[in-house]
Short mmCIF file of C-alpha atoms in Angstrom, two decimals:
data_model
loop_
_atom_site.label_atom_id
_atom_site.label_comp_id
_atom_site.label_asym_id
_atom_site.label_seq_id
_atom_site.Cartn_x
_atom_site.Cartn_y
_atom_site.Cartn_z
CA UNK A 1 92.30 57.15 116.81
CA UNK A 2 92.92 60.82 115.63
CA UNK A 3 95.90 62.54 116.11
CA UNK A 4 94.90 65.69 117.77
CA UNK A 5 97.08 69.02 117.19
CA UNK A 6 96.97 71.46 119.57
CA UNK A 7 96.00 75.56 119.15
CA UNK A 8 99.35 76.36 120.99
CA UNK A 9 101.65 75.07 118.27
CA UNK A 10 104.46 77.53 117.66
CA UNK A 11 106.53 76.46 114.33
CA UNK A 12 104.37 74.74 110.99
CA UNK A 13 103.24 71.45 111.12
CA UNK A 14 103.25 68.78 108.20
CA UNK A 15 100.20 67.16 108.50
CA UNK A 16 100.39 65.14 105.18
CA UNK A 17 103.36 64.81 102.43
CA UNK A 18 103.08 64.69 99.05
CA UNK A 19 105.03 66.30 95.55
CA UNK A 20 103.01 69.51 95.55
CA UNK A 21 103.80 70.26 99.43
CA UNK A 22 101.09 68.32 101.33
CA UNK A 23 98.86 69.33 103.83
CA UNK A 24 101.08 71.79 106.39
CA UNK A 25 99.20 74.32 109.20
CA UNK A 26 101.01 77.42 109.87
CA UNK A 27 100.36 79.30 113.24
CA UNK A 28 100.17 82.57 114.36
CA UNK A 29 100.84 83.96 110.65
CA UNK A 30 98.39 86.91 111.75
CA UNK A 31 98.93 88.69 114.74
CA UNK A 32 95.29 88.21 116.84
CA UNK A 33 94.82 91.87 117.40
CA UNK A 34 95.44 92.46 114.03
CA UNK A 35 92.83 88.99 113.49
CA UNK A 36 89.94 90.26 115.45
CA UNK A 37 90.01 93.70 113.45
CA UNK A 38 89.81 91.97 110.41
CA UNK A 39 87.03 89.63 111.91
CA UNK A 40 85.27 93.14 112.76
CA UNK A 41 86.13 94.85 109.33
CA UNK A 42 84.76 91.87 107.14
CA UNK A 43 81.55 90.22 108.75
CA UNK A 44 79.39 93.58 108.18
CA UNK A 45 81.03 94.05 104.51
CA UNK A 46 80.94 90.55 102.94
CA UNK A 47 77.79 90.07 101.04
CA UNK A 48 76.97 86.70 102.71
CA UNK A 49 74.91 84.14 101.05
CA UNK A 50 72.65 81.28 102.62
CA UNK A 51 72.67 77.89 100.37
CA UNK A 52 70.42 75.03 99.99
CA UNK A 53 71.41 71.72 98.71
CA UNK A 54 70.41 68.31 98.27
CA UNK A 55 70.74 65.77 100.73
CA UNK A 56 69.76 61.96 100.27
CA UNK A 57 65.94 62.87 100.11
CA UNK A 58 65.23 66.25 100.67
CA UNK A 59 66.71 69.94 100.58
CA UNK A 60 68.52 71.11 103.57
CA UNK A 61 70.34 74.44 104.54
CA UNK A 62 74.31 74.93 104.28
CA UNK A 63 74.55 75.33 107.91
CA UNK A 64 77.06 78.06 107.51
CA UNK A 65 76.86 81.38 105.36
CA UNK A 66 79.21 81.85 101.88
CA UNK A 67 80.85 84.26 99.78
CA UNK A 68 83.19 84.82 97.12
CA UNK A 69 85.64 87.72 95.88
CA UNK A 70 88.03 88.41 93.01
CA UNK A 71 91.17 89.70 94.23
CA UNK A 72 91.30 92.58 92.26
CA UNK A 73 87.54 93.29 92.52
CA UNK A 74 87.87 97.39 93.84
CA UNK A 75 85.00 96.98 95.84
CA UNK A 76 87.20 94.58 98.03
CA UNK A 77 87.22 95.22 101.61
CA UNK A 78 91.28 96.84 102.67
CA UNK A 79 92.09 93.84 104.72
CA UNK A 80 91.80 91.61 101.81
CA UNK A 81 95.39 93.04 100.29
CA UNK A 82 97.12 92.40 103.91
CA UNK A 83 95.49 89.07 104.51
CA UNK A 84 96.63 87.98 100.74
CA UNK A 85 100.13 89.67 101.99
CA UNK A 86 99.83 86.94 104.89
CA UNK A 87 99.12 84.26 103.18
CA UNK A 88 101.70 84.69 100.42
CA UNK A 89 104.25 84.49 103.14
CA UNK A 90 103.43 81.00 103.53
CA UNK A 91 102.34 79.90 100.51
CA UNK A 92 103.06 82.29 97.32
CA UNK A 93 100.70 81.42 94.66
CA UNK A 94 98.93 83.44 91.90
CA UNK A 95 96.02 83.51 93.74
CA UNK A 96 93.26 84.67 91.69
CA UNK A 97 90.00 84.43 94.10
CA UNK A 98 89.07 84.73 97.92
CA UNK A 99 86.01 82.58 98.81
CA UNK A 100 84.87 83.10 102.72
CA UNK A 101 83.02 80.89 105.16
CA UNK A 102 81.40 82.23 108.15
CA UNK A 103 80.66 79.85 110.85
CA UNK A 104 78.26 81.56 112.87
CA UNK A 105 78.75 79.47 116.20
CA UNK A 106 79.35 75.95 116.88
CA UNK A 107 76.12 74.84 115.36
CA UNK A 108 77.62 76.01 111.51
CA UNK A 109 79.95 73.48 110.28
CA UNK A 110 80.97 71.55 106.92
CA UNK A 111 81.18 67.98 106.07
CA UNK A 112 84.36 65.93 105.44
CA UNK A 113 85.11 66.86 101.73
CA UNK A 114 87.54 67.45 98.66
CA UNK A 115 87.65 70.62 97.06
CA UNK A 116 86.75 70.38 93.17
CA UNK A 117 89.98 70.38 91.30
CA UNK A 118 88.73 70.88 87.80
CA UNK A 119 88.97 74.96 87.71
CA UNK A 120 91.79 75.41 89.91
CA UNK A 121 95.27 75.82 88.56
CA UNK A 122 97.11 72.70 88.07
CA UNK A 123 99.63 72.52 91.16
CA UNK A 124 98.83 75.73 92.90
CA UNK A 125 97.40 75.72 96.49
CA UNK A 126 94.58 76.20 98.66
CA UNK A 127 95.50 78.44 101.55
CA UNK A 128 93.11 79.02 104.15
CA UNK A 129 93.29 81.88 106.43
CA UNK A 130 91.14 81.75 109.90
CA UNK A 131 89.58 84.46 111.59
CA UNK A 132 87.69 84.88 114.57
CA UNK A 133 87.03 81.75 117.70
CA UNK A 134 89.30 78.50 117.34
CA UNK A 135 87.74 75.71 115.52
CA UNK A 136 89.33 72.16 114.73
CA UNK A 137 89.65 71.27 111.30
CA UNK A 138 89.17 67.27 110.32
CA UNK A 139 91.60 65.67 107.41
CA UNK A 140 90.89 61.65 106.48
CA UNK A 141 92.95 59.76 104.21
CA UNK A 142 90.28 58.48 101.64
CA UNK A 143 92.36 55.22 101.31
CA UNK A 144 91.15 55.23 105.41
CA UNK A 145 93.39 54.53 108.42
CA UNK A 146 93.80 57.21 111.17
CA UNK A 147 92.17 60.53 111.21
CA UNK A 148 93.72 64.02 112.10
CA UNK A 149 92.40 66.98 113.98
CA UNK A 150 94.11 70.24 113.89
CA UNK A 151 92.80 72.96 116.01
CA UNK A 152 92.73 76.55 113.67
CA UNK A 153 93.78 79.23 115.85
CA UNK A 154 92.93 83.22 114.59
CA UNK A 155 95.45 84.26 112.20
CA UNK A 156 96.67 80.82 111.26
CA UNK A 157 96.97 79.40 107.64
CA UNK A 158 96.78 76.07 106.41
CA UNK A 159 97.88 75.13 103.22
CA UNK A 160 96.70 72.10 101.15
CA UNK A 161 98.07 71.36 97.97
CA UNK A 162 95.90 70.38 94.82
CA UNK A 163 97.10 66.62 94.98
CA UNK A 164 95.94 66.15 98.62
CA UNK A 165 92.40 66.85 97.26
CA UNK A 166 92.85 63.65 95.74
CA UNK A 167 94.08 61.32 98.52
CA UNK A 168 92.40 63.52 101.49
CA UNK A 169 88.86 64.91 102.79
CA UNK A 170 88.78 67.74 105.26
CA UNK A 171 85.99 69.41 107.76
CA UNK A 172 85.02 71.19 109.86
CA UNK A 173 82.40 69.35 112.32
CA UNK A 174 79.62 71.04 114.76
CA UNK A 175 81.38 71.37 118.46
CA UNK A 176 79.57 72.98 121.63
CA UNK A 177 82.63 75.36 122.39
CA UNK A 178 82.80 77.80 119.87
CA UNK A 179 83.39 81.08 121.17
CA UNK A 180 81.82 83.47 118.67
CA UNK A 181 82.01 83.78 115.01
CA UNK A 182 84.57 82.30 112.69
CA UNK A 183 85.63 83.48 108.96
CA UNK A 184 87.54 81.18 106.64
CA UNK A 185 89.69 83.33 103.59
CA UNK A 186 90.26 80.14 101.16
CA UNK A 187 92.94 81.63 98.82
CA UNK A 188 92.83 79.67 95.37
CA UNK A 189 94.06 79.89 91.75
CA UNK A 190 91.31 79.40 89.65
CA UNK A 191 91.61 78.67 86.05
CA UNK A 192 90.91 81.82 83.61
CA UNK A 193 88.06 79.99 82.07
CA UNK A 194 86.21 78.99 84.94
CA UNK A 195 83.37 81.35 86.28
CA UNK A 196 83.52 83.09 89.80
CA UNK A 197 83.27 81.63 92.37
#
């Protein structure tokens, strides 16, 4: 059975240990008026992307629309800078790129997965930012046993550390109860050598 965490926690939560920090969700980080404008601010300026990939025997759509941003690109939208501000207060890191997600409704979603480890700094974290209508996140073990489902409120952050991409999977699964648009910030350190994305 999953453990299910709820969208009214009030203090962080350690969902999984390890020697680089774990997995831990941090609520209301953002305040949600201050969420929604930045919701409003970035889906018209992002230069979304659509993605096809291989699946078993055929090609298939992302079912949710990408992009990515260097943190000192000067074309970045002005919430970026605050948002960063947010997430450093949680998780300080020399983060070096933003990559975004936009789930357009419930239908969007992404597969349980690891992120690739080999161009992100050894030891720094992923931080994740959410904007926009509640969704639940998924994170496995990969060894197996019981599941857990956090629910991402606006304005939250969860952190994941660059172990847990070893020993953990995470997603976010199609649900009929989204309530509009949601935008992921994923805050990472990526290696000066690797290319941008």
């Amino acid at each position: 059975m999953n453990s299910q965490y709820s969208l009214f926690a009030d203090e962080m939560l350690q969902l999984v240990r390890d020697a680089e920090g774990g997995i831990r969700y941090h609520p209301d980080c953002v305040a949600e008026g201050l969420a929604a404008d930045w919701l409003a601010e970035l889906l018209p300026r992002v230069p979304w992307r659509s993605e096809r990939r291989p699946m078993y025997d055929r090609i298939v759509d992302v079912p949710r629309l990408m992009a990515s941003l260097a943190l000192h690109d000067p074309d970045r939208p002005p919430c970026i800078d605050a948002a960063l501000a947010a997430v450093q207060a949680v998780a300080p890191a020399p983060y070096t790129r933003v990559g975004f997600n936009l789930y357009r409704d419930g239908r969007d979603s992404v597969a349980l997965h690891n992120d690739r480890t080999d161009d992100l700094a050894p030891g720094q974290p992923i931080a994740i930012l959410s904007l926009g209508a509640p969704r639940d996140m998924l994170i496995r073990a990969k060894a197996g046993g019981a599941g857990q489902r956090v629910r991402l409120a606006p304005g939250s952050v969860l952190v994941m550390s660059c172990a847990s991409q070893r020993t953990h999977e995470h997603g976010i699964p199609k649900c009929a109860d989204a309530d509009g648009p949601r935008i992921s910030l994923a805050f990472r350190v990526r290696c000066p050598s690797s290319s941008a994305r």
